[in-house]
XYZ file of C-alpha atoms in Angstrom:
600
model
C 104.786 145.604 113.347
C 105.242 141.889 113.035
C 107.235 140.994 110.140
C 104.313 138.453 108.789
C 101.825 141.230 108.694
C 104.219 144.376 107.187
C 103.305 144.953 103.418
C 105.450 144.249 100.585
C 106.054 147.516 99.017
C 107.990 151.142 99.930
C 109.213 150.987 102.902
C 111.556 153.530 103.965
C 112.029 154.179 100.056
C 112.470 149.982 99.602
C 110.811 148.634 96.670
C 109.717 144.674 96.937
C 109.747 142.872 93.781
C 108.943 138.734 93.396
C 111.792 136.212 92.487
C 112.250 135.988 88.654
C 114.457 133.321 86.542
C 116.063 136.427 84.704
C 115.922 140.482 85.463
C 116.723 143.146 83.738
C 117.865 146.361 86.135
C 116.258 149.124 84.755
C 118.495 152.627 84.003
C 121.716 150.705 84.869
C 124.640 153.029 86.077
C 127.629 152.482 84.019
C 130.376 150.351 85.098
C 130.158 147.151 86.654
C 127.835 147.345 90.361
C 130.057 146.281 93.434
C 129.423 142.762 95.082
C 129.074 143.263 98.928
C 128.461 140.063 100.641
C 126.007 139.525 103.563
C 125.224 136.671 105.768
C 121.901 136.047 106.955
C 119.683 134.689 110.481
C 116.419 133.192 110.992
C 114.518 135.779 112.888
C 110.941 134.659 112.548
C 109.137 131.752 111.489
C 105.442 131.790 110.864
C 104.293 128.018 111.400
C 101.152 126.017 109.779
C 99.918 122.626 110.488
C 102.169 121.713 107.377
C 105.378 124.294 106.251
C 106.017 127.501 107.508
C 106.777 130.801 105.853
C 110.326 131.633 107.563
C 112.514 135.556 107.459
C 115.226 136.382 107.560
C 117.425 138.854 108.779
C 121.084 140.538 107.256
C 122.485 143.388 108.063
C 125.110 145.783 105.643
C 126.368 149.020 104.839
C 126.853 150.419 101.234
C 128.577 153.513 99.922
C 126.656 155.582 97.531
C 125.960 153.590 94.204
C 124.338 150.255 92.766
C 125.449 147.108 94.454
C 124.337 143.798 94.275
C 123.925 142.157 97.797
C 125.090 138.865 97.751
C 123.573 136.576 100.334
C 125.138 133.147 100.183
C 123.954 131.032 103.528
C 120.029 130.244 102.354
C 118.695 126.742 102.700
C 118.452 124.371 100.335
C 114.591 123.578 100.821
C 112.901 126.822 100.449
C 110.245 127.549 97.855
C 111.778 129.776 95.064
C 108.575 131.042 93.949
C 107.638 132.377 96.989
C 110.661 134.366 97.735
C 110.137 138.039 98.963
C 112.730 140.682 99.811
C 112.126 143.737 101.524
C 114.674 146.325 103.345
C 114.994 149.387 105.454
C 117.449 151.652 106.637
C 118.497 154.151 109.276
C 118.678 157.787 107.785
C 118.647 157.726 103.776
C 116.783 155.315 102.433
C 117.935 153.066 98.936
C 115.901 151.170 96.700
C 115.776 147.200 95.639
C 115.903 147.476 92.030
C 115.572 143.462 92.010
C 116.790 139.982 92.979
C 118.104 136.845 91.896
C 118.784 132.987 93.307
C 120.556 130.681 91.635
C 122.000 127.597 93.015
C 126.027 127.269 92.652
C 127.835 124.267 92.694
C 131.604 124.374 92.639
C 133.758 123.232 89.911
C 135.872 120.419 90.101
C 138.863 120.473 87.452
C 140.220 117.279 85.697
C 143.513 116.425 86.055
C 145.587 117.252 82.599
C 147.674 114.310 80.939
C 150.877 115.373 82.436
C 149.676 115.919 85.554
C 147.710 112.448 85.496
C 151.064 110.847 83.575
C 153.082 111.850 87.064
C 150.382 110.661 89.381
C 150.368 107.236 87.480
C 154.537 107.284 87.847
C 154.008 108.215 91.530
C 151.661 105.034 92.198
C 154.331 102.894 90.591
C 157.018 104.084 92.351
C 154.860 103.909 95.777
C 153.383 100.477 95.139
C 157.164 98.800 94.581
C 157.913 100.546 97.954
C 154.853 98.819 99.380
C 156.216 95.607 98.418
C 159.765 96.220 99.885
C 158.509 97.112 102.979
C 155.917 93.786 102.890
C 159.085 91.837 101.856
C 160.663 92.998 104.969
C 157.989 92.309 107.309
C 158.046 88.944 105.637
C 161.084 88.355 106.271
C 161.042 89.396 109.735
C 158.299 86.912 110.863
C 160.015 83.784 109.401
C 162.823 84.755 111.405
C 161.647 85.210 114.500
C 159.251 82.156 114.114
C 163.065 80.117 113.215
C 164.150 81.561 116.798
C 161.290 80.186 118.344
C 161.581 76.615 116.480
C 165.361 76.443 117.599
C 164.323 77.399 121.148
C 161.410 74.833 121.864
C 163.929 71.939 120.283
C 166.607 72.243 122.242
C 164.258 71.335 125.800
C 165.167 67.649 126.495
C 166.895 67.204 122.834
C 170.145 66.502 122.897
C 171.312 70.105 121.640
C 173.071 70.535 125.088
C 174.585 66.815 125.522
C 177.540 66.722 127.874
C 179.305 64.512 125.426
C 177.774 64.879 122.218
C 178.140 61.730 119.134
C 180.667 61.470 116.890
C 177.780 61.338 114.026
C 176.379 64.716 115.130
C 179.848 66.248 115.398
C 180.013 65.121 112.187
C 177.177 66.313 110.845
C 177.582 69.968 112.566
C 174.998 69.458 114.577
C 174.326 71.670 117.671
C 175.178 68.644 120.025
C 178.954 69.792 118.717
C 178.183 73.635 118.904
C 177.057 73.644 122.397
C 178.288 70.076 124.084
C 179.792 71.664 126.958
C 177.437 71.959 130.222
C 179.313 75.427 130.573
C 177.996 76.683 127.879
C 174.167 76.191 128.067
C 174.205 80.069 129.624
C 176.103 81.747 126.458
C 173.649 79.555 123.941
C 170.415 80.975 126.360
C 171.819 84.724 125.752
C 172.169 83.586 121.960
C 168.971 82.875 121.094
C 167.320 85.743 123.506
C 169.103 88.293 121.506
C 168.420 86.998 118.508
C 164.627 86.784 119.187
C 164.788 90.500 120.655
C 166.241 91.457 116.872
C 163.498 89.636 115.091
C 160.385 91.126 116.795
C 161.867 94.684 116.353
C 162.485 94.481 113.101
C 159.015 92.806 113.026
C 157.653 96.013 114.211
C 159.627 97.925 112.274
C 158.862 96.627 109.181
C 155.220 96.538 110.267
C 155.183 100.669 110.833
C 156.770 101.403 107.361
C 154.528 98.845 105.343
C 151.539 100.870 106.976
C 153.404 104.335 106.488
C 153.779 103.030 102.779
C 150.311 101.735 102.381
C 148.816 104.688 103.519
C 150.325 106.694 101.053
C 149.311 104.651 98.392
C 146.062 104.913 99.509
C 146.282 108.939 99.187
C 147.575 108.853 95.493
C 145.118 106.980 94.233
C 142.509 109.032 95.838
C 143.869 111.972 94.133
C 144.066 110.052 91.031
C 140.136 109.352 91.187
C 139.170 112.200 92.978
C 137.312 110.234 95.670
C 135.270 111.590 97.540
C 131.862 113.779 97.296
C 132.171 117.446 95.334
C 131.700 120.535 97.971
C 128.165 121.215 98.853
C 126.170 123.627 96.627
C 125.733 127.034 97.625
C 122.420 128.925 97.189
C 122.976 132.162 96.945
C 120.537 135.288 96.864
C 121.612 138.675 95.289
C 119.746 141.813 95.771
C 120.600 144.716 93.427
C 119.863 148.306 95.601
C 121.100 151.751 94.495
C 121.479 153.752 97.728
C 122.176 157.662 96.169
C 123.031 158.560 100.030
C 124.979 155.539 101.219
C 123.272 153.138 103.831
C 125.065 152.931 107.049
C 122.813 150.819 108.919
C 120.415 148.961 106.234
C 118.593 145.451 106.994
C 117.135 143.054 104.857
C 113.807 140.785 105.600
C 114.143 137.600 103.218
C 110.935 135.983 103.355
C 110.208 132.407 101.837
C 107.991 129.056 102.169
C 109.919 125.709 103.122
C 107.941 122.573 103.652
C 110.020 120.528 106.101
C 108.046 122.355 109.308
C 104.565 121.485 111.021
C 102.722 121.843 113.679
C 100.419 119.913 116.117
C 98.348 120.885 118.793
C 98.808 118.777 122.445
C 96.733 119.683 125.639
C 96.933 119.206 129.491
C 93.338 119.139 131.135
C 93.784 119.425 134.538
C 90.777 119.012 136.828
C 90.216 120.082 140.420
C 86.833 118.882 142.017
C 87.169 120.231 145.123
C 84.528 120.606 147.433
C 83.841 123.500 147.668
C 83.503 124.473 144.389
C 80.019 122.410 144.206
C 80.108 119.166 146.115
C 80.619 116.787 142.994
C 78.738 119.246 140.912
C 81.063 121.659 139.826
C 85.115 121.455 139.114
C 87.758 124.088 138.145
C 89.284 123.406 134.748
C 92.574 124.287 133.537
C 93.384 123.980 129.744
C 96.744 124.048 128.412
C 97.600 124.583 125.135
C 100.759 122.836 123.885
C 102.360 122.823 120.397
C 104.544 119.596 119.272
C 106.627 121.829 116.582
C 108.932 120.073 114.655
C 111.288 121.253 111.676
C 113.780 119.862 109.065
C 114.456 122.585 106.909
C 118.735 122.181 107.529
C 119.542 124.940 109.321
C 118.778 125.459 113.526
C 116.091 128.183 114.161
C 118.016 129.615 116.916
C 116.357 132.100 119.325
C 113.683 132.816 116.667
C 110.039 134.522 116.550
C 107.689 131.845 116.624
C 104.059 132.207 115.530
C 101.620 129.451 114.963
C 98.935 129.299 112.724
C 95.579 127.005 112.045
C 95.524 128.500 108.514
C 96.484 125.601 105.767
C 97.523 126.948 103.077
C 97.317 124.329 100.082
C 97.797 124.430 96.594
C 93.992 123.825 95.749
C 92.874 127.388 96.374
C 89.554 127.594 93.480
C 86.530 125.790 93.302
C 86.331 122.779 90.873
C 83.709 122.907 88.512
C 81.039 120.366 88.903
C 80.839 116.996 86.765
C 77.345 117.026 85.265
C 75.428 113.438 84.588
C 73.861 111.851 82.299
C 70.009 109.971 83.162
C 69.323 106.741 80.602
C 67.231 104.347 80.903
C 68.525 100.830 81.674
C 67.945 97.834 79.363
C 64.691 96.027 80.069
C 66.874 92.667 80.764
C 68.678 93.921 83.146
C 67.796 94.333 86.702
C 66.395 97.160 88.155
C 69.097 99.906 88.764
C 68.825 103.370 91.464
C 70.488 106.622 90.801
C 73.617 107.916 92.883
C 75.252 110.688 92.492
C 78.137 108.282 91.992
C 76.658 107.072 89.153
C 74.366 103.762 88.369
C 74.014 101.314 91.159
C 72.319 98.094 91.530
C 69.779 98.496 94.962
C 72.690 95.792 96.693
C 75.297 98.111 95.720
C 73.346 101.510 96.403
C 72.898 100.136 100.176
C 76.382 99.164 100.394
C 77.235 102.963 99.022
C 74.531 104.331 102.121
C 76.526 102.171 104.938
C 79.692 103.761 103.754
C 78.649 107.554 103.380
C 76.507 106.704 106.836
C 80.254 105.739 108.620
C 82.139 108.823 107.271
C 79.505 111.303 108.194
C 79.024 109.777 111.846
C 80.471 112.230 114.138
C 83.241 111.123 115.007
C 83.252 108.200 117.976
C 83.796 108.985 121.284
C 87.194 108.823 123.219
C 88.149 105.529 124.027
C 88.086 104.687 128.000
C 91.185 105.688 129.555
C 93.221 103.989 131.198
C 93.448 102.800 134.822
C 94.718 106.199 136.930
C 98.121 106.073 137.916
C 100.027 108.551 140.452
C 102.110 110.575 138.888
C 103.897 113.649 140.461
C 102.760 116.887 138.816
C 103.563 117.948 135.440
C 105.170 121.362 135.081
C 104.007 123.358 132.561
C 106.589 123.380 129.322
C 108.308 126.581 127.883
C 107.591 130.301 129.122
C 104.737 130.504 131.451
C 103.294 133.498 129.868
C 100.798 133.065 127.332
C 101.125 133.540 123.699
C 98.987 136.274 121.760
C 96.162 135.561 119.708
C 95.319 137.060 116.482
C 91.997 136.352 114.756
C 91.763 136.628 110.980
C 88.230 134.858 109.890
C 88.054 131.320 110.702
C 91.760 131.254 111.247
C 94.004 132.268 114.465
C 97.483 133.134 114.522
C 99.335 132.400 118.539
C 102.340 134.832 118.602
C 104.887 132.903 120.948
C 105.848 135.883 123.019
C 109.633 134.473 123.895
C 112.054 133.523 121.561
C 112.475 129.578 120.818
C 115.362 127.774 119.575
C 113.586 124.980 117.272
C 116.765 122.442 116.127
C 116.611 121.588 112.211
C 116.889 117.792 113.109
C 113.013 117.081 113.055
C 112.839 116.195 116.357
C 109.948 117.644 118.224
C 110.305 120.895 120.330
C 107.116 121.219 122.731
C 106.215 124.821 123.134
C 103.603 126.475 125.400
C 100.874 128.710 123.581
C 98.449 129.199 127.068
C 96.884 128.046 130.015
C 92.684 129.089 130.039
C 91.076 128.622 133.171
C 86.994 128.184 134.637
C 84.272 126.271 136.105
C 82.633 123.262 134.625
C 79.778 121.636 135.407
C 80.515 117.998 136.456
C 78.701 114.374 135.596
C 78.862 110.783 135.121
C 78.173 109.609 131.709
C 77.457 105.984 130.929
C 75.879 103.873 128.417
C 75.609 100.429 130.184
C 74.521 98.822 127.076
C 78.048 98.491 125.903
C 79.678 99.110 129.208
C 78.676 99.010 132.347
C 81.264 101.874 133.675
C 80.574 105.290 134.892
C 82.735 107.922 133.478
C 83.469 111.664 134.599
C 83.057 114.218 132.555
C 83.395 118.057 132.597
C 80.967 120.522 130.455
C 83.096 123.203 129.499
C 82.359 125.849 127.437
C 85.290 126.992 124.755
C 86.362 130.888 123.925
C 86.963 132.512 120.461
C 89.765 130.038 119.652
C 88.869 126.867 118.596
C 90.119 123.493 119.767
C 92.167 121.963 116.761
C 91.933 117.512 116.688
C 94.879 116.608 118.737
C 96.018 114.429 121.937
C 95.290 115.363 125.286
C 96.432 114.561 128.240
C 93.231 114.502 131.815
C 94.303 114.544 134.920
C 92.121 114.954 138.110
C 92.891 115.981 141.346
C 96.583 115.482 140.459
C 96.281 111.717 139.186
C 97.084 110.860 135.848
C 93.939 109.293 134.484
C 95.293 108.897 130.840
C 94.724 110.467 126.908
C 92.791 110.790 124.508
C 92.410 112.276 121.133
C 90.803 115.376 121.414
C 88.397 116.277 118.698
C 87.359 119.630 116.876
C 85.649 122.105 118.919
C 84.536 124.780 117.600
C 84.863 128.790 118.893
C 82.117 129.986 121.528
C 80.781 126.309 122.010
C 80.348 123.609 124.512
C 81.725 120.677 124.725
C 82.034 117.619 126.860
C 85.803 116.151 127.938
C 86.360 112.935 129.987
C 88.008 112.618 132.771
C 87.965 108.821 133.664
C 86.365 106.133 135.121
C 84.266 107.379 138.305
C 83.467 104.561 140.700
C 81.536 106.136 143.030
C 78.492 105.597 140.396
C 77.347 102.459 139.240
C 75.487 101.515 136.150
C 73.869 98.539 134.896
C 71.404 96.568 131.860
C 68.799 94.766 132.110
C 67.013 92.989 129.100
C 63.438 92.827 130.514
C 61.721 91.267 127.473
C 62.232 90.860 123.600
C 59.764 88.550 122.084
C 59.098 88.367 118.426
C 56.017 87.156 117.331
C 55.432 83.123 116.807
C 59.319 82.967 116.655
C 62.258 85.383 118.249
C 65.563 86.367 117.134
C 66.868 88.839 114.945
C 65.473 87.793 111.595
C 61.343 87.074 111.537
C 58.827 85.987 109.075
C 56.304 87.753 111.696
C 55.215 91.198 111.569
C 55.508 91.892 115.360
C 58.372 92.765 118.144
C 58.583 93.800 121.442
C 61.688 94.593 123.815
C 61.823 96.345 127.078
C 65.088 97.246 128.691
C 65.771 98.355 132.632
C 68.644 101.358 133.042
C 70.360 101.689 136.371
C 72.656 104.054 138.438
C 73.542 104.331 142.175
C 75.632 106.921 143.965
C 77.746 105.287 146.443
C 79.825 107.823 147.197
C 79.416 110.978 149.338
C 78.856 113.728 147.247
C 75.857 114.853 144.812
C 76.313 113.125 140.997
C 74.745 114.371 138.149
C 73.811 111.504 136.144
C 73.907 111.170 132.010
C 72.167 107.590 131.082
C 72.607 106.808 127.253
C 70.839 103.942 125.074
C 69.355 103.953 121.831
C 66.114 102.666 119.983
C 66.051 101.683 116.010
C 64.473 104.196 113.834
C 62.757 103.526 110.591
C 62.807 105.419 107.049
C 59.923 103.747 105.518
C 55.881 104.198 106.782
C 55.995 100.315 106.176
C 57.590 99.867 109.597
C 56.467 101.587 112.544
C 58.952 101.832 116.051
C 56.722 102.823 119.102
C 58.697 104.294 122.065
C 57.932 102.753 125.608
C 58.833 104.749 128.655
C 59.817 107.697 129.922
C 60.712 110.690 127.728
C 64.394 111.442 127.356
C 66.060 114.659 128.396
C 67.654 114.541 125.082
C 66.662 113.127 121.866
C 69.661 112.476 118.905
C 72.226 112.906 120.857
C 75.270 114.710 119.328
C 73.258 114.189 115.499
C 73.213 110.633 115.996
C 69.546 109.478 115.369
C 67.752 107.156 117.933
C 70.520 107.743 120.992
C 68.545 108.977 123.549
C 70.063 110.356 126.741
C 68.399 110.572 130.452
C 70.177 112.912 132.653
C 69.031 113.446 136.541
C 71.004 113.873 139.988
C 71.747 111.210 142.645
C 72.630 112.162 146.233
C 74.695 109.685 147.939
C 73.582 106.495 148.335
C 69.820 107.177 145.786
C 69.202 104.569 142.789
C 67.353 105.408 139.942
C 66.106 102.877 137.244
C 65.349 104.456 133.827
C 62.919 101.329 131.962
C 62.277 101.486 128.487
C 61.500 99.923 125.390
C 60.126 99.736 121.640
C 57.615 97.784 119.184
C 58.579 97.198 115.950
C 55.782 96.245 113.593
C 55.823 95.577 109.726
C 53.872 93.957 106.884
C 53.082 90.326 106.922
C 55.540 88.038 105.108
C 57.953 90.554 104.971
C 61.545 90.313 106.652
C 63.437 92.889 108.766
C 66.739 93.346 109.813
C 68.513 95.852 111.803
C 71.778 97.692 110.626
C 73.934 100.625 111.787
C 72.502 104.202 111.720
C 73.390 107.053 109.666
């Protein structure tokens, strides 16, 4: 039984109760329980498109008696509210009388006066060492920089004469220390040894003043306590009486946390070999992907994973309707329509239609890939088995049948939920009104699961032909996925005619239109094409303009909901042409205007 789907309640002689702020134990044994502490896994982790209701697992043993469980490794992020406990046990059973969570940050005691008095005395005591051991660096450097003075003066002064003045004998200079020629050698040795002396007791002086700064450094930490306190602890404690014992006894810990999502990738991988229709028919291969991603703290290690498409929100009851008002506007002001928004002025009512008209559009078609690249083949990710499916309503739960090591550092962790596999019909679709490029696409018809909005990846015959984002498609339906540019079909349009009345263009003070367009595609490649032409005509609302069709009738009218599209759809061996040509008349009242503007 998975532990999602088990039911709170007895279980082996457990009894789940919900978190509380305070509880009271009822019947309490005398004498004080006994504290066994527990540590605790993540063993499963049931995923949603945002947070994730995650278990856990801890094992103990009890002697007969109350205890209280004390489980002191859970996250920091998890919802308290939603925290559930249940347990079982091997042999005699025990019972959870209740539980508790509290958060527990460790105390950090202030130094006393005395204490704080000696720490001062310490700092005083280490800071005139400090000095000292400055003063004796100082004192260091200025004597090996005199050394190095004394040396560069004596090359080509007269420190060495051979027969030195009577003034600087006088004076003591070094002309009388070191007159001799003899004696340049024993003034050389001089000098080097006392330079050698200076820079080690340069570096000598240099270690202590660090030694001595560094312990400075360590009192007056202690003095301010620098530094951030211990992490809090949030501990769980789960009062059981067990009147046999419990030798082996588990515990599932069960709780919401928000830092965890999920979103749904795809590889569609297309093989239209020949023989599986001659351009006509492909092989299909659809593979589910999950992007899961998680930054609860803690590393799901080796975990249960399950996915859902359940979102679980905190709106979960209808909202009562807002009921309106109908008045009558002041005669001076100008005329006004109703909207369930409220009062608007006709300008601002139209404006209101063109917006509503945008968000209810279906949403647009995938933007044309990109130029195909070659690419060496994609292996699947994860286990290659496929995950199991549960269906609950609208909503499907994908049991990952391996266990997955998600890290708690939010980066994503791709995981494979299934590879479904079949024929599709093939065929070009174009609409050479806004592009004059023929694309493939594959007519495939979807199982009991449905196809949540995320990116996919096409490729075709084992060339990378680029993404897009996939939309909703719901269970037990068809829907239509593109593959690419085709080139083997051509497309082009033609504006035939488009007169309007005494005077053309888009705005007219005349009450008459007409425009005929030309549609065409050509197979030059070598295999069969089924061929999907799109265009569309304007449609009208009011009796007070009428829009006449011209042509041939389409193989599909409204296209996809979309009112006016109108889509031809016939097959081309290689090398036929077929020309679809069309058109409308538009016709209103005299000295009226007209305009065109985006459908709904």
């Amino acid at each position: 039984m998975h532990p999602h789907d088990r039911a709170f309640g007895a279980a082996k002689g457990a009894l789940t109760l919900a978190l509380t702020a305070a509880l009271a134990l009822s019947a309490p044994a005398p004498g004080r329980a006994a504290e066994i502490e527990t540590s605790s896994t993540v063993a499963a982790a049931l995923v949603y498109p945002s947070g994730a209701r995650v278990t856990r697992a801890a094992r103990f043993t009890a002697p007969v008696g109350r205890h209280e469980l004390v489980v002191a490794d859970l996250p920091s992020g998890l919802d308290e509210a939603s925290l559930r406990v249940s347990g079982e046990a091997q042999g005699a059973g025990f019972e959870i009388l209740g539980i508790a969570y509290r958060r527990v940050r460790p105390r950090v005691e202030p130094l006393s006066e005395p204490e704080r008095q000696a720490l001062l005395d310490r700092i005083e005591a280490q800071e005139w060492a400090l000095r000292a051991a400055s003063d004796a660096v100082a004192e260091a450097r200025a004597r090996l920089d005199y050394m190095q003075a004394f040396r560069k003066a004596t090359v080509g002064g007269p420190i060495f004469a051979a027969e030195p003045n009577e003034a600087q004998s006088e004076r003591g200079g070094p002309g009388g220390l070191f007159g001799a020629t003899e004696r340049w050698t024993e003034a050389w040795a001089l000098i080097g040894a006392e330079s050698d002396a200076a820079r080690s007791a340069l570096r000598a002086g240099q270690r202590a003043e660090a030694a001595e700064r560094d312990a400075l450094d360590a009192l007056r930490d202690a003095l301010d306590q620098v530094g951030p306190p211990p992490p809090a602890r949030n501990v769980l404690t789960v009062s059981i009486n067990a009147p046999e014992g419990v030798a082996e006894g588990a515990l599932d810990i069960e709780y919401l946390a928000a830092g965890a999502r999920w979103a749904p990738l795809y590889d569609l991988k297309l093989d239209t070999a020949r023989d599986r229709g001659a351009g006509l028919k492909g092989a299909l291969d659809l593979y589910r992907l999950a992007a899961v991603t998680q930054n609860t703290g803690e590393d799901w290690t080796k975990a249960r994973l399950s996915l859902s498409t359940a979102r679980p929100s905190g709106r979960v009851a209808a909202q009562a309707p807002q009921a309106q008002q109908v008045v009558l506007a002041p005669d001076a002001s100008p005329s006004r329509v109703q909207s369930m928004d409220g009062l608007l002025s006709p300008d601002e009512a139209e404006a209101e239609a063109d917006l509503r008209s945008a968000f209810n559009r279906a949403a647009p078609a995938p933007a044309a890939p990109m130029e195909a690249q070659v690419v060496a083949e994609r292996r699947a990710p994860a286990a290659t088995t496929s995950a199991l499916a549960a269906y609950s309503g609208a909503g499907v739960v994908y049991e990952i049948p391996d266990p997955v090591t998600i890290p708690g550092d939010g980066e994503p962790r791709q995981v494979l939920i299934g590879v479904e596999s079949g024929e599709v019909d093939l065929a070009a679709r174009a609409a050479p009104s806004r592009d004059e490029t023929a694309y493939l696409y594959a007519m495939r018809q979807n199982g009991p699961a449905p196809l949540l909005p995320g990116r996919a990846s096409i490729f075709r015959d084992g060339v990378f032909h680029g993404q897009f984002d996939l939309a909703y498609v719901a269970p037990n339906s068809e829907s239509a996925v593109p593959f690419g540019r085709l080139d083997d079909v051509t497309v082009s349009h033609v504006v035939r005619t488009q007169t309007t009345g005494e005077a053309g263009g888009l705005f007219s003070s005349s009450n008459r239109r007409r425009s005929r367009f030309a549609l065409r595609a050509e197979n030059t490649g070598e295999t069969p094409r089924r061929v999907t032409l799109l265009d569309a005509a304007p449609y009208s609302e009011t009796e007070e303009i009428e829009v006449t069709y011209q042509g041939p009738a389409p193989s599909e009218r409204n296209v996809e909901g979309a009112r006016g599209v109108m889509a031809w759809t016939f097959e081309l061996d290689p090398g036929e042409a077929r020309e679809i040509a069309f058109g409308y008349d538009l016709s209103w009242p005299e000295g009226r205007e007209i305009y065109l503007r985006p459908g709904r």
